GROMACS .gro file of N, CA and C in nm:
model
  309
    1UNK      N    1   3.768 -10.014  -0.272
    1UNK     CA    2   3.722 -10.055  -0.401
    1UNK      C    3   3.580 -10.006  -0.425
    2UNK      N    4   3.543  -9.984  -0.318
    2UNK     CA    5   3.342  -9.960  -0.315
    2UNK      C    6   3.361  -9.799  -0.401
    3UNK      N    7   3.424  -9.731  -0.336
    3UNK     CA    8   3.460  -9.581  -0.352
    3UNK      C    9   3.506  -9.539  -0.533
    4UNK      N   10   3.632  -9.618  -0.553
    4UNK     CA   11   3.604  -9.605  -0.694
    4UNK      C   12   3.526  -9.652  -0.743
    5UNK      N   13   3.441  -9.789  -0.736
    5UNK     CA   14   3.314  -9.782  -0.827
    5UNK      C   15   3.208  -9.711  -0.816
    6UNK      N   16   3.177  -9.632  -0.724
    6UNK     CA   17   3.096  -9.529  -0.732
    6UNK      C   18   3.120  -9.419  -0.809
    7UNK      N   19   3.297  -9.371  -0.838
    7UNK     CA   20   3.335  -9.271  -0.869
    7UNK      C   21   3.332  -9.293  -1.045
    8UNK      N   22   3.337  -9.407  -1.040
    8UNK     CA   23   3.338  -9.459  -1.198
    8UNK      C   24   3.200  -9.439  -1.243
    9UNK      N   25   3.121  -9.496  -1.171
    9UNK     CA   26   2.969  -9.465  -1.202
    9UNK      C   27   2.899  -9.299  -1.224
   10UNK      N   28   2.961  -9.260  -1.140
   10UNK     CA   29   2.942  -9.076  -1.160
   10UNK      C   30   3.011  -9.021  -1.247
   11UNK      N   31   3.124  -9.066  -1.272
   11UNK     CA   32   3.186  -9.032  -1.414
   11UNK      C   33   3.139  -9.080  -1.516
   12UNK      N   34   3.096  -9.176  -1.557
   12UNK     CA   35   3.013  -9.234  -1.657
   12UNK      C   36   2.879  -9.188  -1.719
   13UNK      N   37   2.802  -9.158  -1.538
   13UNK     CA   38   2.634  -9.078  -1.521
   13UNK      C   39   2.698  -8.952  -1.609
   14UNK      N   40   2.783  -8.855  -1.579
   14UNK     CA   41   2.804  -8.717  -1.595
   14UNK      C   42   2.848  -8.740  -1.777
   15UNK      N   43   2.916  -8.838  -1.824
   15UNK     CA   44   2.947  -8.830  -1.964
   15UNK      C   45   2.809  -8.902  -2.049
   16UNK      N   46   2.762  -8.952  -1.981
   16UNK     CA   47   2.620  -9.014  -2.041
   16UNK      C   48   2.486  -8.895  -2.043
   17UNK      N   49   2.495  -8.818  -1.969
   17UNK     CA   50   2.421  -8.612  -1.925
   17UNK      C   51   2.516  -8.591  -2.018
   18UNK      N   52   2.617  -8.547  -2.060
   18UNK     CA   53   2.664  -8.444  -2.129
   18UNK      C   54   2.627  -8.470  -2.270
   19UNK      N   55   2.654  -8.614  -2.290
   19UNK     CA   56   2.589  -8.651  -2.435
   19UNK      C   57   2.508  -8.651  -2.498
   20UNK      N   58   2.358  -8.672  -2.361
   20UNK     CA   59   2.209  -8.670  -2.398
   20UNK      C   60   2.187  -8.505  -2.391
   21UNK      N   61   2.269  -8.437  -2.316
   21UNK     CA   62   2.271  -8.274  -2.381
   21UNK      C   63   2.307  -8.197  -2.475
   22UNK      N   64   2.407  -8.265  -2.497
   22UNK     CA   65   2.441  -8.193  -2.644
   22UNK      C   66   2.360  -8.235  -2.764
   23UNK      N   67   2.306  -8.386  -2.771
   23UNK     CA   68   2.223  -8.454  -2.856
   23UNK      C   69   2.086  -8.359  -2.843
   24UNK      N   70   2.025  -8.310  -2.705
   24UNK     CA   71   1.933  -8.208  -2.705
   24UNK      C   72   1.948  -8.093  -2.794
   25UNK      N   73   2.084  -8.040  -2.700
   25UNK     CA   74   2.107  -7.878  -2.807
   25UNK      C   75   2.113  -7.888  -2.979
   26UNK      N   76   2.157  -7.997  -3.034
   26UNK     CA   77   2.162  -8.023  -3.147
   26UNK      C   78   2.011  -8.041  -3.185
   27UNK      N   79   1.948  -8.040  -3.119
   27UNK     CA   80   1.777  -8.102  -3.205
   27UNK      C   81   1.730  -7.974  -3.199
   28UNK      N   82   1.732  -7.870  -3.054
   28UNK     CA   83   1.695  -7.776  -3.045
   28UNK      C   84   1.809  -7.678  -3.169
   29UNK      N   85   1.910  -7.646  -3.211
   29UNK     CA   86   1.917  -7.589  -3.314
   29UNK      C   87   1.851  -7.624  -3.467
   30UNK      N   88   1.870  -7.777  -3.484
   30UNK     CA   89   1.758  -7.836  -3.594
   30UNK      C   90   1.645  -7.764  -3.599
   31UNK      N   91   1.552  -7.791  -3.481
   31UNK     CA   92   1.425  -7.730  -3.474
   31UNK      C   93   1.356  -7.592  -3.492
   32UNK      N   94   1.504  -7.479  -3.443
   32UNK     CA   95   1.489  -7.374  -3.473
   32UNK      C   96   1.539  -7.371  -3.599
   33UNK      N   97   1.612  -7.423  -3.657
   33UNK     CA   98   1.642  -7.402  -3.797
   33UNK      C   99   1.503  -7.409  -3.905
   34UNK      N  100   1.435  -7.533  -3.857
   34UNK     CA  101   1.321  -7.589  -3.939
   34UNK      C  102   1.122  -7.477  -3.925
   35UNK      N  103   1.202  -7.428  -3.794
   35UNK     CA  104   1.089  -7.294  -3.767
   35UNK      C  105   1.079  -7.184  -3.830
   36UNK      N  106   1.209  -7.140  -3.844
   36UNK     CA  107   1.298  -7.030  -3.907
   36UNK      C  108   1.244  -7.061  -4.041
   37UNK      N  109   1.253  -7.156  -4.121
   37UNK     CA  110   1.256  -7.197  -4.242
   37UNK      C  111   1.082  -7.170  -4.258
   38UNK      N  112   0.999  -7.238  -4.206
   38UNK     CA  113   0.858  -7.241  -4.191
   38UNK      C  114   0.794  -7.044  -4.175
   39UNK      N  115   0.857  -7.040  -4.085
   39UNK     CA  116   0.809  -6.891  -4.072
   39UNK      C  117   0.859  -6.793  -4.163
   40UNK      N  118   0.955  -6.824  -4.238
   40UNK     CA  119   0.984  -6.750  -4.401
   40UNK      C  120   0.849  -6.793  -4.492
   41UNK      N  121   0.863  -6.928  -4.513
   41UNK     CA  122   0.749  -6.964  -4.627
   41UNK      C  123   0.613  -6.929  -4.609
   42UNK      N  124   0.582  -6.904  -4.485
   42UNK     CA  125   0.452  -6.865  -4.434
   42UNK      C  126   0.393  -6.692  -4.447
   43UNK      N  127   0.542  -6.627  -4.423
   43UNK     CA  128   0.536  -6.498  -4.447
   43UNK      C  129   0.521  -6.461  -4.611
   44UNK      N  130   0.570  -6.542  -4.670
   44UNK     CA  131   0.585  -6.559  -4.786
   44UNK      C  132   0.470  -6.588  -4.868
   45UNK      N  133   0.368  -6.634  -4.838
   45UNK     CA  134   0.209  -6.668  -4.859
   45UNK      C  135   0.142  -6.592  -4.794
   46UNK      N  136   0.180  -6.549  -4.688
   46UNK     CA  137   0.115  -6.444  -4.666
   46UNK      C  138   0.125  -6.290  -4.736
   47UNK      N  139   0.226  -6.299  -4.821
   47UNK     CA  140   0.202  -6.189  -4.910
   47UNK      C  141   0.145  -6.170  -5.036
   48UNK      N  142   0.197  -6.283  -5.107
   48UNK     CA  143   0.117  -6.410  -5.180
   48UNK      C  144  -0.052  -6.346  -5.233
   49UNK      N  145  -0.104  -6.367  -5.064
   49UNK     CA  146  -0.212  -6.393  -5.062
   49UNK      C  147  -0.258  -6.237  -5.074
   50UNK      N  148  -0.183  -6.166  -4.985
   50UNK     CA  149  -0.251  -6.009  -5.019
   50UNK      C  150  -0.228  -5.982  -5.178
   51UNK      N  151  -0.124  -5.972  -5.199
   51UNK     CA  152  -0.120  -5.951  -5.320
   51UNK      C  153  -0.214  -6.003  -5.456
   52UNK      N  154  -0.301  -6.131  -5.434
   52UNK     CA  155  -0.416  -6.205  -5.479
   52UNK      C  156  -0.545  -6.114  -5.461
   53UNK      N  157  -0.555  -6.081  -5.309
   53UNK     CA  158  -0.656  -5.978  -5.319
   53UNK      C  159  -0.649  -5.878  -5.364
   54UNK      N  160  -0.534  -5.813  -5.310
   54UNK     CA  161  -0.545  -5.662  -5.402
   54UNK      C  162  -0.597  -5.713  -5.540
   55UNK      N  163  -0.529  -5.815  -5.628
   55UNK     CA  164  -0.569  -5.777  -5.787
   55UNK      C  165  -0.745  -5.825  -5.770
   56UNK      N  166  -0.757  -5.906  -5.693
   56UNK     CA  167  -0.964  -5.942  -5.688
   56UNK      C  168  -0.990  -5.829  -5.642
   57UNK      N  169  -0.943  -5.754  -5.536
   57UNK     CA  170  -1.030  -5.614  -5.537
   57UNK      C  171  -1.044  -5.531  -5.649
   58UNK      N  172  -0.898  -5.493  -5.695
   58UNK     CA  173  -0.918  -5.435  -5.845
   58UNK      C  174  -1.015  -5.455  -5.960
   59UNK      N  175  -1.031  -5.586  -5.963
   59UNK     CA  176  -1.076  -5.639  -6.081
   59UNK      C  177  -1.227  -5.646  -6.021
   60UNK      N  178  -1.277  -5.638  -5.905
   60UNK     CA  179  -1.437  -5.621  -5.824
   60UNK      C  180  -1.446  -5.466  -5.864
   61UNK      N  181  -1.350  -5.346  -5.847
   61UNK     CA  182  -1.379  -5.224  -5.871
   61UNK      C  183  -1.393  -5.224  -6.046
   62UNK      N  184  -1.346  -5.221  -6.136
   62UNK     CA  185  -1.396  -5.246  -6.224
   62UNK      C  186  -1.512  -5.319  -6.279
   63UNK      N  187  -1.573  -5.427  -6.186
   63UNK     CA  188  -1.679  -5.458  -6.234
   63UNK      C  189  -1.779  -5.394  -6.200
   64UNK      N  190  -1.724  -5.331  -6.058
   64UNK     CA  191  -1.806  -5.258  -6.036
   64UNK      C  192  -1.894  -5.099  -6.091
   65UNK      N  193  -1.780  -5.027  -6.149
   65UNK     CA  194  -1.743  -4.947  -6.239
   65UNK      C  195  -1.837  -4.990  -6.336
   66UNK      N  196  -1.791  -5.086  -6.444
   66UNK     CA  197  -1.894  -5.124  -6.542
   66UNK      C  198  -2.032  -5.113  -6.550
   67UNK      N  199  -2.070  -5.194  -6.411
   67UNK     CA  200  -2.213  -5.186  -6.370
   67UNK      C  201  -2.293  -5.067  -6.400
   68UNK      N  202  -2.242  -4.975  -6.310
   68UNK     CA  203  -2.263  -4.814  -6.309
   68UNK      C  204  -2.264  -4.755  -6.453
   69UNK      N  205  -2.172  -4.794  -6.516
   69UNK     CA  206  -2.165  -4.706  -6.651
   69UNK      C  207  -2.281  -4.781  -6.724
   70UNK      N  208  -2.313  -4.956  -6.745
   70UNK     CA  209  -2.423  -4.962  -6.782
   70UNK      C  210  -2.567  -4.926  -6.731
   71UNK      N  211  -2.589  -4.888  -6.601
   71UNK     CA  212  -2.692  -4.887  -6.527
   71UNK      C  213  -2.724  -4.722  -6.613
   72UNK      N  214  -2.630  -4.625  -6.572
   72UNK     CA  215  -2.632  -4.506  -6.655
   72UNK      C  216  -2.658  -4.507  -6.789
   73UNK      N  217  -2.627  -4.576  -6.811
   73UNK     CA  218  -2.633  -4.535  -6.998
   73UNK      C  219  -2.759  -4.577  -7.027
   74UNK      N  220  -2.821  -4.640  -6.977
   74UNK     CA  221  -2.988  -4.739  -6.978
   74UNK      C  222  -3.058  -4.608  -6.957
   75UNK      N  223  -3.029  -4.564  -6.800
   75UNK     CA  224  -3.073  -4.448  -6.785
   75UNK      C  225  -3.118  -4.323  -6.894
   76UNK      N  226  -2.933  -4.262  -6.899
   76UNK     CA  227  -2.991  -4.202  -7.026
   76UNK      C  228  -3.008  -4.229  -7.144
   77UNK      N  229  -3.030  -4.336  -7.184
   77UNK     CA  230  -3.165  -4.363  -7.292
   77UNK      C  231  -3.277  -4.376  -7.307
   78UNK      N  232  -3.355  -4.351  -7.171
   78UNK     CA  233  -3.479  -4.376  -7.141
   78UNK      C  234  -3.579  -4.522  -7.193
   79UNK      N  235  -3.437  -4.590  -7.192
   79UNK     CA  236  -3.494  -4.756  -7.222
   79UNK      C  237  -3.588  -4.811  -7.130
   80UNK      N  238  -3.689  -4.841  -7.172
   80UNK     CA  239  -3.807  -4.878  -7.045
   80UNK      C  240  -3.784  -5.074  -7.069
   81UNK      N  241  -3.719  -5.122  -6.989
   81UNK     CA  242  -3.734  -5.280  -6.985
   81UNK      C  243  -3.833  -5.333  -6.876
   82UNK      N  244  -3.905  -5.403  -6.995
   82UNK     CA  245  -4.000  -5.458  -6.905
   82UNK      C  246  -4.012  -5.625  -6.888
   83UNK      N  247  -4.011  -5.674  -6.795
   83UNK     CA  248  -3.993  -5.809  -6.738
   83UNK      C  249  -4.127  -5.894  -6.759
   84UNK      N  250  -4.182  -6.014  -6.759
   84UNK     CA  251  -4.308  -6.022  -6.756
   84UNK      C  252  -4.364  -6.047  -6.625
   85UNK      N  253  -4.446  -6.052  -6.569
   85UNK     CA  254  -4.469  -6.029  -6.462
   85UNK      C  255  -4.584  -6.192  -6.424
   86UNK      N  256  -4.546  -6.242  -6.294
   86UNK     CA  257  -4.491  -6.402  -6.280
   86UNK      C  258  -4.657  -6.424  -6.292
   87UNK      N  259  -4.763  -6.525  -6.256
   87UNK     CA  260  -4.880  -6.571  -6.263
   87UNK      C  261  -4.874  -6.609  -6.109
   88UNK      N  262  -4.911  -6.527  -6.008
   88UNK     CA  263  -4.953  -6.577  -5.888
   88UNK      C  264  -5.033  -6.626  -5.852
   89UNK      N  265  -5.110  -6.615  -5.907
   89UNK     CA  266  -5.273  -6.657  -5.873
   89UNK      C  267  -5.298  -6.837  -5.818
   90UNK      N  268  -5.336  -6.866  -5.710
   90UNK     CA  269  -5.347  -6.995  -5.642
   90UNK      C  270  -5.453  -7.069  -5.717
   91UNK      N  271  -5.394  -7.201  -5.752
   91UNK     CA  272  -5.446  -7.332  -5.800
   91UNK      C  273  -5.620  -7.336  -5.825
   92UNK      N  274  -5.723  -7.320  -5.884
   92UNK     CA  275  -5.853  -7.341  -5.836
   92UNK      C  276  -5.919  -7.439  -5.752
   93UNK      N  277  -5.828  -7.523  -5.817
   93UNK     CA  278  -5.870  -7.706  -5.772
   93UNK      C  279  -5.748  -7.738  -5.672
   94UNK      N  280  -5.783  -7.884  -5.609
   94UNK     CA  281  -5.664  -7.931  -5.555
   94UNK      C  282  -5.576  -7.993  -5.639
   95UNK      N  283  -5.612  -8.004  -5.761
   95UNK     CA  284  -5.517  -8.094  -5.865
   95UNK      C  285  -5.400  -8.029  -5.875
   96UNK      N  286  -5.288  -8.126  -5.877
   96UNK     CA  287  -5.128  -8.011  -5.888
   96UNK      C  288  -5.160  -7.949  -6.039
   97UNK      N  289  -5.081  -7.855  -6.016
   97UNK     CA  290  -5.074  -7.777  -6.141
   97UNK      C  291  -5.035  -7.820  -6.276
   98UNK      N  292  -5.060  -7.810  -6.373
   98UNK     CA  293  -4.999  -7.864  -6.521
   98UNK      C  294  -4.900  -7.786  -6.612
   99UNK      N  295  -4.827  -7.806  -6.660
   99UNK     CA  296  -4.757  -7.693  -6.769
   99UNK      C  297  -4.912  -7.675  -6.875
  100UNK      N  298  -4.908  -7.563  -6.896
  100UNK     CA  299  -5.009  -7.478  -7.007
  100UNK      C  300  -4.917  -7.603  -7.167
  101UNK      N  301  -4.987  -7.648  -7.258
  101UNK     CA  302  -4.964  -7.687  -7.371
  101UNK      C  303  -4.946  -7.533  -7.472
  102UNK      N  304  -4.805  -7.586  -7.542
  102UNK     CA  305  -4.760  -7.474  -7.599
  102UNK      C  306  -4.751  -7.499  -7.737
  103UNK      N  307  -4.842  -7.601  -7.793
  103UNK     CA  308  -4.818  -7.634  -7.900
  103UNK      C  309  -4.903  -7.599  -8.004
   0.00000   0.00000   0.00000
């Protein structure tokens, strides 16, 4: 009697392993399913995203472009722009400085 209940018990151990294995293989296909799925959408933004830059590069070469054609055209017009030029000159006194009255 000792003998079959051992044999019952190892038959039981071995269908109780086969179950918690297949319950494995089933998670492990889930999981690759859900990777599979992830690594599409990811590739997928990742083109996304080039494709975003290319048009910001484009649209940087054109501004850049612009620049140039205005920087040139200033040029040849011999437009002289002149900026005013800042008041450096340090405080006389220690008193903080005042706005100049503009009225």
């Amino acid at each position: 009697m000792g003998k079959v209940q051992v044999r019952e018990t190892s038959t039981s151990s071995s269908k109780s392993n086969i179950i918690e294995v297949d319950a494995l293989k089933e998670e492990v296909t889930t999981l690759k399913g859900q990777l599979a799925i992830q690594e599409e959408q990811m590739r997928a933004q990742g083109e996304q995203m080039r494709a975003q830059l290319r048009v910001q590069g484009d649209k940087m070469k054109t501004y850049a472009k612009t620049v140039r054609d205005l920087v040139r055209a200033i040029q040849m017009s011999s437009l002289q722009i002149s900026l005013p030029t800042p008041h450096l000159a340090p405080p006389s006194t220690s008193k903080p400085p005042r706005p100049t009255d503009t009225q």
